[in-house]
Amino acid sequence: KQQVLEAEQQVLAAENNTLRLRLHETSENLSAKQQTLEAEQQAFAAKNSSLQAKLEEVSEKAAAKQEALEVERQTLEAQKQALTAAKSSLQAKLQEVREVASADRRALEAGQQALQAENSSLLGKVQEVSEKVAAEQQAIEAETGSLQARLQELRKEAAAELQALAAE
């Protein structure tokens, strides 16, 4: 009986050693997987930080352009006040410009908020956002050029009307 017990004890000891080896291997595997996950998390955090910096740069450029356009709009308002003969038609046109600029500004702000809310999915969308901002800036620049051309036309009309009134 003692030999049977000793044999069983040896079998149990062998099984215990096997289980300890498996536990050690499993622990090493889990540790390696944890290190891999931590490295991937650090890489993702670095990439996310880089993308956030790019987004902030794009946002700052858009804000600077918006400020420049606002200054230009205010200049146009001052010039409009100087053209008293064409005052009513210029006021209507400038109101339209304000509404368009306000809608553009709200659209840009909504776009920025949406971009910030979707920061986790920006990995594949930074290029698309940059292209959209550039297209919007070109559209605003084109609209500003159009407004300047219209203002020039209105100045000519006002000058003609003043000459006609002076002739009378």
Coordinates of N, CA, C and O in Angstrom, one line a residue:
K1 N 0.8 -1.2 0.0 CA 0.0 0.0 0.0 C 0.9 1.3 0.0 O 0.5 2.2 -0.6
Q2 N 1.9 1.2 0.8 CA 2.8 2.3 0.8 C 3.4 2.6 -0.6 O 3.6 3.7 -1.0
Q3 N 3.8 1.5 -1.3 CA 4.4 1.7 -2.6 C 3.3 2.3 -3.6 O 3.6 3.1 -4.4
V4 N 2.1 1.9 -3.4 CA 1.0 2.4 -4.3 C 0.8 3.9 -4.0 O 0.7 4.7 -4.9
L5 N 0.9 4.2 -2.7 CA 0.7 5.6 -2.3 C 1.9 6.5 -2.8 O 1.7 7.6 -3.3
E6 N 3.1 5.9 -2.7 CA 4.3 6.6 -3.2 C 4.2 6.8 -4.7 O 4.5 7.9 -5.2
A7 N 3.7 5.7 -5.4 CA 3.6 5.9 -6.8 C 2.6 6.9 -7.2 O 2.8 7.8 -8.1
E8 N 1.4 6.9 -6.5 CA 0.4 7.9 -6.7 C 1.0 9.3 -6.4 O 0.7 10.3 -7.1
Q9 N 1.8 9.4 -5.3 CA 2.4 10.7 -5.0 C 3.3 11.2 -6.1 O 3.3 12.4 -6.4
Q10 N 4.1 10.2 -6.6 CA 5.0 10.6 -7.7 C 4.2 11.1 -9.0 O 4.6 12.0 -9.6
V11 N 3.1 10.4 -9.2 CA 2.2 10.8 -10.4 C 1.7 12.2 -10.1 O 1.7 13.0 -11.0
L12 N 1.2 12.4 -8.9 CA 0.6 13.7 -8.6 C 1.7 14.8 -8.6 O 1.5 15.9 -9.1
A13 N 2.9 14.5 -8.2 CA 4.0 15.4 -8.3 C 4.4 15.7 -9.7 O 4.6 16.9 -10.1
A14 N 4.4 14.7 -10.6 CA 4.7 14.9 -12.0 C 3.6 15.8 -12.6 O 3.9 16.7 -13.4
E15 N 2.3 15.5 -12.3 CA 1.2 16.3 -12.8 C 1.3 17.8 -12.3 O 1.1 18.7 -13.0
N16 N 1.7 17.9 -11.0 CA 1.8 19.2 -10.5 C 2.9 20.0 -11.2 O 2.8 21.2 -11.5
N17 N 4.1 19.3 -11.5 CA 5.2 20.0 -12.2 C 4.7 20.4 -13.6 O 5.0 21.5 -14.1
T18 N 3.9 19.5 -14.3 CA 3.4 19.8 -15.6 C 2.5 21.0 -15.6 O 2.6 21.9 -16.4
L19 N 1.6 21.0 -14.6 CA 0.7 22.2 -14.4 C 1.5 23.5 -14.1 O 1.1 24.5 -14.6
R20 N 2.6 23.4 -13.3 CA 3.4 24.5 -13.0 C 4.0 25.1 -14.3 O 4.1 26.3 -14.5
L21 N 4.6 24.1 -15.1 CA 5.2 24.5 -16.4 C 4.2 25.2 -17.3 O 4.5 26.2 -17.9
R22 N 3.0 24.6 -17.4 CA 1.9 25.2 -18.2 C 1.5 26.6 -17.7 O 1.3 27.6 -18.5
L23 N 1.4 26.7 -16.4 CA 1.1 28.0 -15.8 C 2.2 29.0 -16.1 O 1.9 30.2 -16.4
H24 N 3.5 28.6 -16.0 CA 4.6 29.5 -16.3 C 4.5 29.9 -17.7 O 4.7 31.1 -18.0
E25 N 4.3 29.0 -18.6 CA 4.2 29.3 -20.1 C 3.1 30.3 -20.3 O 3.2 31.3 -21.1
T26 N 1.9 30.0 -19.7 CA 0.7 30.8 -19.9 C 1.0 32.2 -19.4 O 0.7 33.2 -20.0
S27 N 1.7 32.3 -18.2 CA 2.0 33.6 -17.7 C 3.0 34.4 -18.6 O 2.8 35.6 -18.8
E28 N 4.0 33.7 -19.2 CA 4.9 34.3 -20.1 C 4.2 34.8 -21.3 O 4.4 35.9 -21.8
N29 N 3.3 34.0 -21.9 CA 2.5 34.3 -23.1 C 1.6 35.6 -22.8 O 1.6 36.5 -23.6
L30 N 1.0 35.5 -21.6 CA 0.1 36.7 -21.3 C 1.0 38.0 -21.1 O 0.6 39.0 -21.5
S31 N 2.1 37.8 -20.5 CA 3.0 39.0 -20.3 C 3.5 39.5 -21.6 O 3.5 40.7 -21.9
A32 N 3.8 38.6 -22.6 CA 4.2 39.1 -23.9 C 3.1 39.8 -24.6 O 3.3 40.8 -25.3
K33 N 1.9 39.2 -24.5 CA 0.7 39.8 -25.1 C 0.4 41.2 -24.5 O 0.1 42.1 -25.2
Q34 N 0.6 41.3 -23.2 CA 0.3 42.5 -22.5 C 1.3 43.6 -23.0 O 1.0 44.7 -23.3
Q35 N 2.6 43.2 -23.2 CA 3.6 44.1 -23.6 C 3.3 44.6 -25.1 O 3.5 45.8 -25.4
T36 N 2.9 43.6 -25.9 CA 2.5 44.0 -27.3 C 1.4 45.0 -27.3 O 1.4 46.0 -28.0
L37 N 0.3 44.7 -26.5 CA -0.8 45.6 -26.4 C -0.4 47.0 -25.9 O -0.9 48.0 -26.4
E38 N 0.5 47.0 -24.9 CA 0.9 48.3 -24.4 C 1.7 49.1 -25.5 O 1.5 50.3 -25.6
A39 N 2.5 48.4 -26.2 CA 3.3 49.0 -27.3 C 2.3 49.6 -28.4 O 2.5 50.7 -28.9
E40 N 1.3 48.7 -28.7 CA 0.4 49.2 -29.7 C -0.4 50.4 -29.2 O -0.7 51.3 -30.0
Q41 N -0.8 50.4 -27.9 CA -1.5 51.5 -27.3 C -0.6 52.8 -27.4 O -1.1 53.8 -27.7
Q42 N 0.7 52.6 -27.1 CA 1.5 53.8 -27.1 C 1.7 54.3 -28.5 O 1.7 55.6 -28.8
A43 N 1.8 53.4 -29.5 CA 1.9 53.9 -30.9 C 0.6 54.6 -31.3 O 0.6 55.6 -32.0
F44 N -0.6 54.0 -30.9 CA -1.8 54.7 -31.3 C -1.9 56.0 -30.6 O -2.4 57.0 -31.2
A45 N -1.5 56.1 -29.4 CA -1.6 57.4 -28.7 C -0.7 58.5 -29.4 O -1.1 59.6 -29.5
A46 N 0.5 58.0 -29.8 CA 1.4 59.0 -30.5 C 0.8 59.4 -31.8 O 0.8 60.6 -32.2
K47 N 0.2 58.5 -32.6 CA -0.4 58.8 -33.8 C -1.6 59.7 -33.6 O -1.8 60.7 -34.3
N48 N -2.4 59.4 -32.6 CA -3.6 60.2 -32.3 C -3.1 61.6 -31.9 O -3.8 62.6 -32.3
S49 N -2.0 61.8 -31.1 CA -1.5 63.1 -30.8 C -1.1 63.9 -32.0 O -1.4 65.1 -32.2
S50 N -0.4 63.2 -32.9 CA 0.0 63.8 -34.2 C -1.2 64.3 -35.0 O -1.2 65.4 -35.5
L51 N -2.2 63.4 -35.1 CA -3.4 63.8 -35.8 C -4.1 65.0 -35.2 O -4.6 65.9 -35.8
Q52 N -4.1 65.0 -33.8 CA -4.8 66.1 -33.1 C -4.0 67.4 -33.4 O -4.6 68.5 -33.6
A53 N -2.7 67.4 -33.5 CA -1.9 68.6 -33.8 C -2.2 69.0 -35.2 O -2.3 70.3 -35.4
K54 N -2.3 68.1 -36.1 CA -2.6 68.5 -37.5 C -4.0 69.1 -37.6 O -4.2 70.1 -38.3
L55 N -5.0 68.6 -36.8 CA -6.3 69.1 -36.8 C -6.3 70.6 -36.2 O -7.0 71.5 -36.8
E56 N -5.6 70.7 -35.2 CA -5.5 72.1 -34.6 C -4.8 73.1 -35.5 O -5.3 74.2 -35.6
E57 N -3.8 72.6 -36.3 CA -3.2 73.5 -37.3 C -4.2 73.9 -38.4 O -4.3 75.1 -38.7
V58 N -5.0 72.9 -38.9 CA -6.0 73.2 -39.9 C -7.0 74.2 -39.3 O -7.4 75.1 -40.0
S59 N -7.4 74.0 -38.1 CA -8.5 74.8 -37.4 C -7.9 76.2 -37.3 O -8.7 77.2 -37.5
E60 N -6.7 76.4 -36.9 CA -6.1 77.7 -36.7 C -6.0 78.4 -38.0 O -6.3 79.6 -38.1
K61 N -5.6 77.7 -39.1 CA -5.6 78.4 -40.4 C -6.9 78.8 -40.8 O -7.1 79.9 -41.4
A62 N -7.9 78.0 -40.6 CA -9.3 78.4 -41.0 C -9.8 79.6 -40.2 O -10.4 80.5 -40.7
A63 N -9.4 79.6 -38.9 CA -9.8 80.7 -38.0 C -9.2 82.0 -38.5 O -9.8 83.1 -38.5
A64 N -7.9 81.9 -38.8 CA -7.1 83.1 -39.3 C -7.8 83.6 -40.6 O -7.9 84.8 -40.7
K65 N -8.1 82.7 -41.5 CA -8.7 83.1 -42.7 C -10.1 83.8 -42.5 O -10.4 84.8 -43.1
Q66 N -10.8 83.2 -41.5 CA -12.1 83.7 -41.2 C -12.0 85.1 -40.6 O -12.8 86.0 -40.9
E67 N -11.0 85.3 -39.7 CA -10.8 86.7 -39.2 C -10.4 87.7 -40.3 O -10.9 88.8 -40.3
A68 N -9.6 87.3 -41.2 CA -9.2 88.2 -42.3 C -10.4 88.5 -43.1 O -10.6 89.7 -43.5
L69 N -11.3 87.5 -43.4 CA -12.5 87.8 -44.1 C -13.5 88.7 -43.3 O -14.2 89.6 -43.9
E70 N -13.5 88.6 -42.0 CA -14.3 89.4 -41.2 C -13.8 90.9 -41.3 O -14.6 91.8 -41.4
V71 N -12.5 91.1 -41.2 CA -11.9 92.4 -41.3 C -12.3 93.0 -42.7 O -12.7 94.2 -42.8
E72 N -12.2 92.2 -43.7 CA -12.5 92.7 -45.1 C -14.0 93.0 -45.2 O -14.3 94.0 -45.8
R73 N -14.8 92.2 -44.5 CA -16.3 92.5 -44.6 C -16.6 93.9 -43.9 O -17.4 94.7 -44.3
Q74 N -15.9 94.1 -42.7 CA -16.0 95.4 -42.0 C -15.6 96.6 -42.9 O -16.2 97.6 -42.9
T75 N -14.5 96.4 -43.6 CA -14.0 97.4 -44.5 C -15.0 97.7 -45.6 O -15.3 98.9 -45.9
L76 N -15.6 96.6 -46.2 CA -16.7 96.8 -47.2 C -17.9 97.6 -46.6 O -18.5 98.4 -47.3
E77 N -18.2 97.3 -45.3 CA -19.3 98.0 -44.7 C -19.0 99.5 -44.6 O -19.9 100.4 -44.8
A78 N -17.7 99.9 -44.2 CA -17.4 101.3 -44.1 C -17.4 102.0 -45.5 O -17.9 103.1 -45.6
Q79 N -17.0 101.3 -46.5 CA -17.0 101.8 -47.9 C -18.5 102.0 -48.3 O -18.8 103.0 -49.0
K80 N -19.4 101.1 -47.9 CA -20.8 101.2 -48.3 C -21.4 102.4 -47.7 O -22.2 103.1 -48.3
Q81 N -21.0 102.8 -46.4 CA -21.6 104.0 -45.8 C -21.1 105.2 -46.5 O -21.9 106.2 -46.5
A82 N -20.0 105.2 -47.2 CA -19.5 106.4 -47.9 C -20.3 106.6 -49.2 O -20.3 107.7 -49.8
L83 N -20.9 105.6 -49.7 CA -21.7 105.7 -51.0 C -23.1 106.0 -50.7 O -24.0 105.2 -50.8
T84 N -23.4 107.3 -50.3 CA -24.8 107.6 -49.9 C -25.8 107.5 -51.0 O -27.0 107.2 -50.7
A85 N -25.4 107.8 -52.2 CA -26.4 107.8 -53.3 C -26.9 106.4 -53.6 O -28.1 106.2 -54.0
A86 N -26.1 105.3 -53.4 CA -26.5 103.9 -53.6 C -26.7 103.2 -52.3 O -26.6 101.9 -52.2
K87 N -27.0 103.9 -51.2 CA -27.1 103.3 -49.9 C -28.1 102.2 -49.8 O -27.8 101.1 -49.2
S88 N -29.3 102.3 -50.3 CA -30.3 101.2 -50.1 C -29.9 99.9 -50.8 O -30.1 98.8 -50.2
S89 N -29.4 100.0 -52.0 CA -29.1 98.8 -52.8 C -27.9 98.1 -52.1 O -27.8 96.9 -52.1
L90 N -26.9 99.0 -51.6 CA -25.7 98.4 -51.0 C -26.1 97.7 -49.7 O -25.5 96.7 -49.3
Q91 N -27.0 98.3 -48.9 CA -27.4 97.7 -47.7 C -28.1 96.3 -47.9 O -27.8 95.4 -47.2
A92 N -28.9 96.2 -48.9 CA -29.5 94.9 -49.2 C -28.4 93.9 -49.6 O -28.5 92.7 -49.2
K93 N -27.5 94.3 -50.4 CA -26.4 93.4 -50.9 C -25.5 92.9 -49.7 O -25.2 91.8 -49.5
L94 N -25.2 93.9 -48.8 CA -24.4 93.6 -47.7 C -25.1 92.7 -46.7 O -24.5 91.8 -46.0
Q95 N -26.4 92.8 -46.6 CA -27.2 91.9 -45.7 C -27.1 90.5 -46.2 O -26.9 89.6 -45.4
E96 N -27.2 90.4 -47.5 CA -27.0 89.0 -48.1 C -25.6 88.5 -47.9 O -25.5 87.3 -47.5
V97 N -24.6 89.3 -48.0 CA -23.2 88.9 -47.7 C -23.1 88.4 -46.2 O -22.5 87.4 -46.0
R98 N -23.7 89.2 -45.3 CA -23.6 88.8 -43.9 C -24.3 87.5 -43.7 O -23.8 86.6 -42.9
E99 N -25.4 87.2 -44.3 CA -26.1 86.0 -44.1 C -25.3 84.8 -44.6 O -25.2 83.8 -44.0
V100 N -24.7 85.0 -45.8 CA -23.8 84.0 -46.4 C -22.6 83.7 -45.5 O -22.3 82.6 -45.2
A101 N -22.0 84.8 -45.0 CA -20.8 84.7 -44.2 C -21.2 84.0 -42.9 O -20.4 83.1 -42.4
S102 N -22.3 84.3 -42.3 CA -22.8 83.7 -41.1 C -23.0 82.2 -41.3 O -22.7 81.4 -40.4
A103 N -23.7 81.9 -42.4 CA -24.0 80.5 -42.7 C -22.7 79.7 -42.9 O -22.5 78.6 -42.4
D104 N -21.7 80.3 -43.6 CA -20.4 79.7 -43.8 C -19.7 79.5 -42.5 O -19.1 78.4 -42.2
R105 N -19.8 80.5 -41.6 CA -19.1 80.4 -40.3 C -19.8 79.3 -39.5 O -19.1 78.5 -38.8
R106 N -21.1 79.2 -39.5 CA -21.8 78.2 -38.7 C -21.4 76.8 -39.3 O -21.3 75.9 -38.5
A107 N -21.4 76.7 -40.6 CA -21.0 75.4 -41.2 C -19.6 75.0 -40.8 O -19.4 73.8 -40.5
L108 N -18.7 76.0 -40.8 CA -17.3 75.7 -40.4 C -17.3 75.2 -38.9 O -16.6 74.3 -38.6
E109 N -18.0 76.0 -38.1 CA -18.0 75.6 -36.7 C -18.6 74.2 -36.4 O -18.1 73.4 -35.6
A110 N -19.7 73.9 -37.1 CA -20.3 72.6 -37.0 C -19.4 71.5 -37.5 O -19.3 70.5 -36.9
G111 N -18.7 71.8 -38.6 CA -17.7 70.9 -39.1 C -16.6 70.6 -38.2 O -16.1 69.5 -38.0
Q112 N -16.1 71.7 -37.5 CA -15.0 71.5 -36.5 C -15.5 70.7 -35.3 O -14.7 69.9 -34.8
Q113 N -16.7 71.0 -34.9 CA -17.2 70.2 -33.7 C -17.4 68.7 -34.1 O -17.1 67.9 -33.3
A114 N -17.9 68.5 -35.3 CA -18.0 67.1 -35.7 C -16.7 66.4 -35.9 O -16.5 65.3 -35.5
L115 N -15.7 67.2 -36.3 CA -14.3 66.6 -36.4 C -13.8 66.3 -35.1 O -13.1 65.2 -34.9
Q116 N -14.0 67.1 -34.1 CA -13.5 66.9 -32.7 C -14.2 65.7 -32.1 O -13.6 64.9 -31.4
A117 N -15.5 65.6 -32.4 CA -16.3 64.5 -31.8 C -15.8 63.1 -32.4 O -15.9 62.1 -31.8
E118 N -15.4 63.2 -33.7 CA -14.9 61.9 -34.4 C -13.4 61.8 -34.4 O -12.8 61.2 -35.2
N119 N -12.8 62.3 -33.3 CA -11.3 62.3 -33.3 C -10.7 60.9 -33.3 O -9.7 60.6 -33.9
S120 N -11.5 59.9 -32.8 CA -11.0 58.5 -32.8 C -10.9 57.9 -34.2 O -10.2 57.0 -34.4
S121 N -11.7 58.5 -35.1 CA -11.8 57.9 -36.5 C -11.0 58.8 -37.4 O -11.1 58.6 -38.6
L122 N -10.2 59.7 -36.9 CA -9.5 60.6 -37.8 C -8.3 60.0 -38.5 O -7.7 60.6 -39.4
L123 N -7.9 58.8 -38.1 CA -6.7 58.2 -38.7 C -6.8 58.2 -40.2 O -5.8 58.5 -40.9
G124 N -7.9 57.9 -40.8 CA -8.1 57.8 -42.3 C -8.7 59.0 -42.9 O -8.8 59.1 -44.1
K125 N -9.0 60.1 -42.1 CA -9.8 61.2 -42.6 C -9.1 62.5 -42.6 O -9.7 63.5 -43.1
V126 N -7.9 62.6 -42.1 CA -7.2 63.9 -42.0 C -7.0 64.5 -43.4 O -7.2 65.7 -43.6
Q127 N -6.6 63.7 -44.4 CA -6.4 64.2 -45.7 C -7.7 64.8 -46.3 O -7.7 65.9 -46.9
E128 N -8.8 64.1 -46.1 CA -10.1 64.5 -46.6 C -10.5 65.8 -46.0 O -11.0 66.7 -46.6
V129 N -10.3 66.0 -44.7 CA -10.6 67.2 -44.0 C -9.8 68.4 -44.5 O -10.3 69.5 -44.8
S130 N -8.5 68.1 -44.7 CA -7.7 69.2 -45.3 C -8.2 69.6 -46.6 O -8.2 70.8 -46.9
E131 N -8.6 68.7 -47.5 CA -9.1 69.0 -48.8 C -10.4 69.8 -48.7 O -10.6 70.8 -49.5
K132 N -11.3 69.4 -47.8 CA -12.5 70.2 -47.7 C -12.3 71.6 -47.2 O -12.9 72.5 -47.7
V133 N -11.4 71.8 -46.2 CA -11.1 73.1 -45.7 C -10.5 74.0 -46.9 O -10.8 75.1 -47.0
A134 N -9.6 73.4 -47.6 CA -9.0 74.1 -48.7 C -10.0 74.5 -49.8 O -10.0 75.7 -50.3
A135 N -11.0 73.6 -50.1 CA -12.0 73.9 -51.0 C -12.9 75.0 -50.5 O -13.3 76.0 -51.2
E136 N -13.2 75.0 -49.2 CA -14.1 76.0 -48.6 C -13.4 77.4 -48.6 O -14.0 78.4 -48.9
Q137 N -12.1 77.4 -48.4 CA -11.3 78.6 -48.4 C -11.3 79.2 -49.8 O -11.4 80.4 -50.0
Q138 N -11.1 78.3 -50.8 CA -11.1 78.8 -52.2 C -12.5 79.4 -52.5 O -12.6 80.4 -53.2
A139 N -13.6 78.7 -52.1 CA -14.9 79.2 -52.4 C -15.1 80.6 -51.7 O -15.7 81.5 -52.3
I140 N -14.6 80.7 -50.4 CA -14.8 82.0 -49.7 C -14.0 83.1 -50.5 O -14.4 84.2 -50.6
E141 N -12.7 82.7 -50.9 CA -11.9 83.7 -51.6 C -12.6 84.1 -52.9 O -12.6 85.3 -53.3
A142 N -13.2 83.1 -53.6 CA -13.9 83.4 -54.9 C -15.1 84.3 -54.6 O -15.3 85.3 -55.4
E143 N -15.8 84.1 -53.5 CA -17.0 84.9 -53.2 C -16.5 86.3 -52.8 O -17.1 87.3 -53.2
T144 N -15.4 86.4 -52.1 CA -14.9 87.7 -51.7 C -14.5 88.5 -53.0 O -14.8 89.7 -53.1
G145 N -13.8 87.8 -53.9 CA -13.5 88.5 -55.2 C -14.7 88.9 -56.0 O -14.8 90.0 -56.5
S146 N -15.8 88.1 -55.9 CA -17.0 88.5 -56.6 C -17.7 89.7 -55.9 O -18.1 90.6 -56.6
L147 N -17.6 89.7 -54.6 CA -18.2 90.8 -53.8 C -17.4 92.1 -54.1 O -18.0 93.2 -54.3
Q148 N -16.1 92.0 -54.2 CA -15.3 93.2 -54.5 C -15.6 93.7 -55.9 O -15.7 94.9 -56.2
A149 N -15.8 92.8 -56.9 CA -16.2 93.2 -58.2 C -17.5 93.9 -58.2 O -17.7 94.9 -58.9
R150 N -18.5 93.3 -57.5 CA -19.8 93.9 -57.4 C -19.7 95.3 -56.7 O -20.4 96.2 -57.1
L151 N -18.9 95.4 -55.7 CA -18.7 96.7 -55.0 C -18.1 97.7 -56.0 O -18.6 98.9 -56.0
Q152 N -17.2 97.3 -56.8 CA -16.6 98.2 -57.8 C -17.7 98.7 -58.8 O -17.8 99.9 -59.2
E153 N -18.6 97.7 -59.2 CA -19.7 98.1 -60.1 C -20.6 99.1 -59.5 O -21.1 100.1 -60.1
L154 N -20.9 98.9 -58.2 CA -21.8 99.8 -57.5 C -21.2 101.2 -57.3 O -21.9 102.2 -57.4
R155 N -19.9 101.2 -57.1 CA -19.2 102.5 -57.0 C -19.4 103.3 -58.3 O -19.6 104.5 -58.3
K156 N -19.2 102.5 -59.4 CA -19.3 103.2 -60.7 C -20.7 103.7 -61.0 O -20.9 104.8 -61.5
E157 N -21.7 102.8 -60.6 CA -23.1 103.3 -60.7 C -23.4 104.5 -59.9 O -24.0 105.5 -60.3
A158 N -22.8 104.5 -58.6 CA -23.1 105.6 -57.7 C -22.4 106.9 -58.3 O -23.0 108.0 -58.2
A159 N -21.2 106.7 -58.8 CA -20.5 107.9 -59.4 C -21.3 108.4 -60.6 O -21.4 109.7 -60.8
A160 N -21.8 107.5 -61.4 CA -22.6 108.0 -62.6 C -23.9 108.7 -62.1 O -24.3 109.7 -62.7
E161 N -24.5 108.2 -61.0 CA -25.7 108.8 -60.5 C -25.4 110.2 -59.9 O -26.2 111.1 -60.1
L162 N -24.3 110.3 -59.2 CA -23.8 111.6 -58.7 C -23.6 112.6 -59.8 O -23.9 113.8 -59.7
Q163 N -22.9 112.1 -60.9 CA -22.7 113.0 -62.0 C -24.0 113.5 -62.6 O -24.1 114.6 -63.0
A164 N -24.9 112.5 -62.7 CA -26.2 112.9 -63.3 C -26.9 113.9 -62.4 O -27.5 114.9 -62.9
L165 N -26.9 113.7 -61.1 CA -27.5 114.6 -60.2 C -26.8 116.0 -60.2 O -27.4 117.1 -60.2
A166 N -25.5 116.0 -60.4 CA -24.7 117.2 -60.4 C -25.0 118.0 -61.7 O -25.1 119.2 -61.7
A167 N -25.3 117.2 -62.8 CA -25.6 117.8 -64.1 C -27.0 118.5 -64.0 O -27.2 119.5 -64.7
E168 N -27.9 117.9 -63.3 CA -29.2 118.5 -63.1 C -29.1 119.8 -62.3 O -29.8 120.7 -62.5

